[in-house]
Tab-separated table of C-alpha atoms in Angstrom:
chain	number	residue	atom	x	y	z
A	9	GLN	CA	18.534	-0.531	8.882
A	10	VAL	CA	15.567	-2.115	7.185
A	11	GLN	CA	14.849	0.028	3.640
A	12	LEU	CA	14.233	-0.465	0.430
A	13	VAL	CA	15.943	1.677	-2.459
A	14	GLN	CA	13.855	2.169	-5.822
A	15	SER	CA	15.140	3.280	-9.313
A	16	GLY	CA	15.083	6.503	-10.490
A	17	ALA	CA	12.472	8.686	-12.159
A	18	GLU	CA	11.677	6.991	-15.711
A	19	VAL	CA	9.590	8.769	-18.986
A	20	MET	CA	7.868	6.047	-21.324
A	21	LYS	CA	6.831	6.072	-24.834
A	22	PRO	CA	3.275	5.113	-24.816
A	23	GLY	CA	3.260	0.842	-25.957
A	24	ALA	CA	6.866	0.959	-24.200
A	25	SER	CA	8.000	-1.480	-21.314
A	26	LEU	CA	8.879	-0.383	-17.923
A	27	LYS	CA	11.008	-2.174	-15.518
A	28	VAL	CA	11.716	-0.882	-11.583
A	29	SER	CA	13.394	-2.195	-9.458
A	30	CYS	CA	13.538	-2.338	-5.449
A	31	LYS	CA	16.843	-3.019	-3.858
A	32	ALA	CA	16.342	-4.329	-0.118
A	33	SER	CA	19.121	-4.238	2.575
A	34	GLY	CA	18.847	-4.555	6.735
A	35	TYR	CA	16.680	-7.581	6.373
A	36	THR	CA	16.770	-11.455	4.785
A	37	PHE	CA	15.823	-10.239	1.243
A	38	THR	CA	13.930	-14.171	0.895
A	39	GLY	CA	11.835	-13.611	3.747
A	40	PHE	CA	9.598	-11.607	3.607
A	41	TYR	CA	6.894	-10.760	0.588
A	42	ILE	CA	7.734	-7.838	-1.811
A	43	HIS	CA	4.387	-5.734	-3.146
A	44	TRP	CA	4.259	-3.257	-5.688
A	45	VAL	CA	1.531	-0.283	-5.512
A	46	ARG	CA	0.842	2.669	-7.607
A	47	GLN	CA	-0.449	6.063	-7.229
A	48	ALA	CA	-1.768	8.228	-10.023
A	49	PRO	CA	-1.583	11.787	-9.848
A	50	GLY	CA	-4.028	13.125	-6.809
A	51	GLN	CA	-5.050	9.619	-6.789
A	52	GLY	CA	-5.483	6.979	-4.387
A	53	LEU	CA	-3.345	3.655	-3.764
A	54	GLU	CA	-3.782	0.678	-6.312
A	55	TRP	CA	-2.203	-2.479	-5.460
A	56	VAL	CA	-0.151	-3.624	-8.465
A	57	GLY	CA	1.183	-7.679	-7.287
A	58	TRP	CA	3.377	-9.404	-5.110
A	59	ILE	CA	6.472	-11.816	-5.032
A	60	ASN	CA	7.480	-14.456	-2.603
A	61	PRO	CA	11.330	-14.025	-2.953
A	62	ASN	CA	11.881	-17.064	-1.460
A	63	SER	CA	9.962	-18.939	-4.085
A	64	GLY	CA	9.317	-16.772	-6.892
A	65	GLY	CA	5.710	-17.339	-6.744
A	66	THR	CA	4.065	-13.991	-8.017
A	67	ASN	CA	0.267	-12.741	-7.505
A	68	SER	CA	-1.301	-9.844	-9.123
A	69	ALA	CA	-4.227	-7.433	-9.738
A	70	GLN	CA	-6.647	-8.769	-12.258
A	71	LYS	CA	-6.506	-5.942	-14.274
A	72	PHE	CA	-2.723	-5.925	-14.629
A	73	GLN	CA	-2.537	-9.638	-15.576
A	74	GLY	CA	-0.760	-10.146	-18.744
A	75	ARG	CA	0.474	-6.747	-18.590
A	76	VAL	CA	2.899	-6.887	-15.205
A	77	THR	CA	5.633	-9.319	-14.575
A	78	VAL	CA	7.169	-9.240	-11.073
A	79	THR	CA	10.475	-10.704	-10.638
A	80	ARG	CA	13.434	-11.072	-8.304
A	81	ASP	CA	17.271	-11.480	-8.105
A	82	THR	CA	17.912	-12.845	-4.647
A	83	SER	CA	21.958	-12.585	-5.397
A	84	ILE	CA	21.329	-8.789	-5.063
A	85	SER	CA	18.697	-8.642	-3.023
A	86	THR	CA	16.494	-7.257	-5.624
A	87	ALA	CA	12.763	-7.413	-6.720
A	88	TYR	CA	11.649	-5.846	-9.928
A	89	MET	CA	8.381	-4.693	-11.534
A	90	GLU	CA	7.979	-5.037	-15.499
A	91	LEU	CA	4.966	-3.200	-17.018
A	92	SER	CA	4.171	-3.340	-20.661
A	93	ARG	CA	1.899	-1.974	-23.273
A	94	LEU	CA	2.269	1.641	-21.289
A	95	SER	CA	-0.637	3.923	-21.771
A	96	SER	CA	-0.814	7.802	-20.593
A	97	ASP	CA	-2.747	5.852	-17.799
A	98	ASP	CA	-0.189	4.245	-16.180
A	99	THR	CA	1.852	7.493	-15.388
A	100	ALA	CA	1.958	7.270	-11.301
A	101	ILE	CA	4.315	6.691	-8.817
A	102	TYR	CA	5.079	2.935	-8.292
A	103	TYR	CA	6.034	2.057	-4.839
A	104	CYS	CA	7.448	-1.309	-3.374
A	105	ALA	CA	6.689	-2.407	0.164
A	106	ARG	CA	7.520	-5.276	2.109
A	107	GLY	CA	4.943	-7.613	2.960
A	108	MET	CA	4.442	-10.435	5.825
A	109	ALA	CA	6.977	-12.912	6.437
A	110	VAL	CA	7.134	-15.977	4.490
A	111	GLY	CA	5.208	-18.574	6.058
A	112	THR	CA	3.143	-16.508	8.052
A	113	ALA	CA	-0.239	-15.374	8.153
A	114	VAL	CA	-0.557	-12.053	9.356
A	115	ASP	CA	-0.348	-9.801	6.184
A	116	TYR	CA	0.729	-6.040	6.314
A	117	MET	CA	3.380	-3.573	4.385
A	118	ASP	CA	5.481	-2.473	6.897
A	119	VAL	CA	8.362	-0.827	5.161
A	120	TRP	CA	8.012	1.226	1.838
A	121	GLY	CA	9.989	2.693	-0.801
A	122	LYS	CA	10.278	6.557	-1.477
A	123	GLY	CA	8.563	5.385	-4.772
A	124	THR	CA	9.501	5.556	-8.325
A	125	THR	CA	7.738	8.344	-10.483
A	126	VAL	CA	6.712	7.104	-14.225
A	127	THR	CA	5.461	9.637	-16.924
A	128	VAL	CA	4.280	8.144	-20.206
A	129	SER	CA	3.815	10.753	-22.665
A	130	SER	CA	4.254	10.570	-26.540
B	30	ASP	CA	-12.353	-8.990	-6.699
B	31	ILE	CA	-13.234	-7.811	-3.289
B	32	GLN	CA	-14.118	-4.361	-3.386
B	33	MET	CA	-13.325	-1.666	-0.539
B	34	THR	CA	-15.725	1.606	0.367
B	35	GLN	CA	-14.392	3.805	2.220
B	36	SER	CA	-16.071	6.612	3.869
B	37	PRO	CA	-16.371	9.579	4.116
B	38	SER	CA	-14.078	10.535	1.756
B	39	SER	CA	-13.047	13.511	3.332
B	40	LEU	CA	-13.823	15.215	6.542
B	41	SER	CA	-12.681	18.713	8.411
B	42	ALA	CA	-11.660	18.313	12.055
B	43	SER	CA	-10.331	20.563	14.782
B	44	LEU	CA	-7.632	19.560	17.066
B	45	GLY	CA	-8.641	17.100	19.909
B	46	ASP	CA	-11.661	15.989	18.070
B	47	ARG	CA	-12.348	12.316	17.810
B	48	VAL	CA	-12.496	11.123	14.503
B	49	THR	CA	-14.157	8.011	12.807
B	50	ILE	CA	-13.251	6.457	9.149
B	51	THR	CA	-15.023	3.369	7.807
B	52	CYS	CA	-14.422	0.515	5.634
B	53	ARG	CA	-16.836	-1.433	4.812
B	54	ALA	CA	-16.035	-4.709	2.578
B	55	SER	CA	-18.348	-6.482	-0.599
B	56	GLN	CA	-17.822	-9.933	0.981
B	57	SER	CA	-16.213	-11.174	4.302
B	58	ILE	CA	-12.798	-10.878	4.999
B	59	SER	CA	-12.414	-11.877	8.442
B	60	THR	CA	-9.730	-9.524	10.327
B	61	SER	CA	-8.022	-9.206	6.912
B	62	LEU	CA	-7.771	-5.387	7.364
B	63	ASN	CA	-4.646	-2.856	7.515
B	64	TRP	CA	-5.165	1.106	8.069
B	65	TYR	CA	-2.128	3.515	6.026
B	66	GLN	CA	-1.737	7.199	7.048
B	67	GLN	CA	-0.284	9.344	4.010
B	68	ARG	CA	0.893	12.479	4.445
B	69	PRO	CA	1.581	14.323	0.702
B	70	GLY	CA	4.691	13.564	-1.014
B	71	LYS	CA	5.749	10.742	1.219
B	72	ALA	CA	5.119	7.289	1.387
B	73	PRO	CA	2.033	5.093	2.950
B	74	LYS	CA	2.487	4.398	6.557
B	75	LEU	CA	1.483	1.410	8.307
B	76	LEU	CA	-0.524	2.405	11.278
B	77	ILE	CA	-2.920	-0.811	12.111
B	78	TYR	CA	-2.656	-4.490	11.183
B	79	ALA	CA	-5.208	-7.177	11.244
B	80	THR	CA	-8.017	-4.857	12.350
B	81	SER	CA	-6.636	-3.956	15.999
B	82	THR	CA	-3.234	-4.720	16.006
B	83	LEU	CA	-0.976	-1.040	16.302
B	84	GLN	CA	2.007	-0.891	14.505
B	85	ASN	CA	5.403	-0.406	16.681
B	86	GLY	CA	5.818	3.643	17.267
B	87	VAL	CA	2.076	4.545	16.360
B	88	PRO	CA	0.600	6.553	18.809
B	89	SER	CA	-2.196	4.644	20.673
B	90	ARG	CA	-4.632	7.708	20.126
B	91	PHE	CA	-5.216	5.148	16.743
B	92	SER	CA	-7.377	2.561	17.100
B	93	GLY	CA	-9.216	-0.443	15.029
B	94	SER	CA	-12.145	-2.283	15.133
B	95	GLY	CA	-14.387	-4.558	13.134
B	96	SER	CA	-14.748	-7.951	11.582
B	97	GLY	CA	-16.553	-9.582	8.724
B	98	THR	CA	-17.701	-6.392	6.293
B	99	ASP	CA	-17.474	-3.491	8.577
B	100	PHE	CA	-14.168	-1.904	9.916
B	101	THR	CA	-13.466	1.235	11.810
B	102	LEU	CA	-10.315	3.366	11.969
B	103	THR	CA	-10.761	5.924	15.347
B	104	ILE	CA	-8.480	8.700	15.731
B	105	SER	CA	-9.281	10.016	19.887
B	106	SER	CA	-7.815	12.938	19.844
B	107	LEU	CA	-6.750	14.440	16.657
B	108	GLN	CA	-3.297	15.722	16.611
B	109	PRO	CA	-1.253	18.140	14.283
B	110	ASP	CA	0.857	15.289	12.688
B	111	ASP	CA	-2.386	13.301	12.012
B	112	PHE	CA	-4.129	15.710	9.105
B	113	ALA	CA	-3.535	13.181	6.225
B	114	THR	CA	-4.908	10.727	3.783
B	115	TYR	CA	-5.933	7.415	5.852
B	116	TYR	CA	-6.438	4.154	3.364
B	117	CYS	CA	-7.951	0.722	4.530
B	118	LEU	CA	-6.197	-2.165	2.550
B	119	GLN	CA	-7.576	-5.694	2.657
B	120	THR	CA	-5.540	-8.522	2.851
B	121	TYR	CA	-7.980	-11.591	2.916
B	122	SER	CA	-7.876	-12.229	-1.112
B	123	ALA	CA	-5.325	-10.514	-3.454
B	124	ARG	CA	-5.001	-6.885	-1.889
B	125	THR	CA	-7.849	-3.907	-2.639
B	126	PHE	CA	-7.011	-0.556	-0.854
B	127	GLY	CA	-10.029	1.840	0.076
B	128	HIS	CA	-10.329	5.160	-1.859
B	129	GLY	CA	-8.765	7.328	1.163
B	130	THR	CA	-10.119	9.620	3.644
B	131	LYS	CA	-8.405	13.094	3.638
B	132	VAL	CA	-8.599	15.044	7.007
B	133	GLU	CA	-8.608	18.263	6.577
B	134	VAL	CA	-8.668	21.064	9.612
B	135	LYS	CA	-11.748	22.784	10.288
């Protein structure tokens, strides 16, 4: 079945960089966008960015530009989100989600990973 | 960036009630609007995309409407599984979630 399996929980120091992975299975990895969404404790959902696994093209929310890098390794059907210069405000659950099919116009996030809990603390 | 204003932030309702949640975009987003349900400790679940298209497997008591800047999610008859938090998401330009609506037991 279609699933996204994320890497395990992380405890990070302020100022460090974080890298979370998201391994896709059950579908053609290069055929669908991958989004990254985060949720701080007790807060709402916040979109971080996306990658087109076919082309490698990316986009991210303005507040993260310059600090987030989304990449992929098509040989192992895995997407990555790297976030630099961490602060306590980056403490959150980070989700990856499958987006729209490449080349189509109707967009949604239909399959989600279980989330990766990231704690930033000195 | 497009801002999404979702209301109410919370509501109390009883089983069988009709529930309506709204989202307003800061500019026209055509029909590029999705709705998600999130239960505590779980990942969000897609309910509706492109304003009114029900995702496979989602009960027909959920419906969506709107266009341009104003959108509505309606639950026609609230069921036990529906007590959760609901989010809208605009997909017109970049992506922006609404702040969520928590549906609680009255």
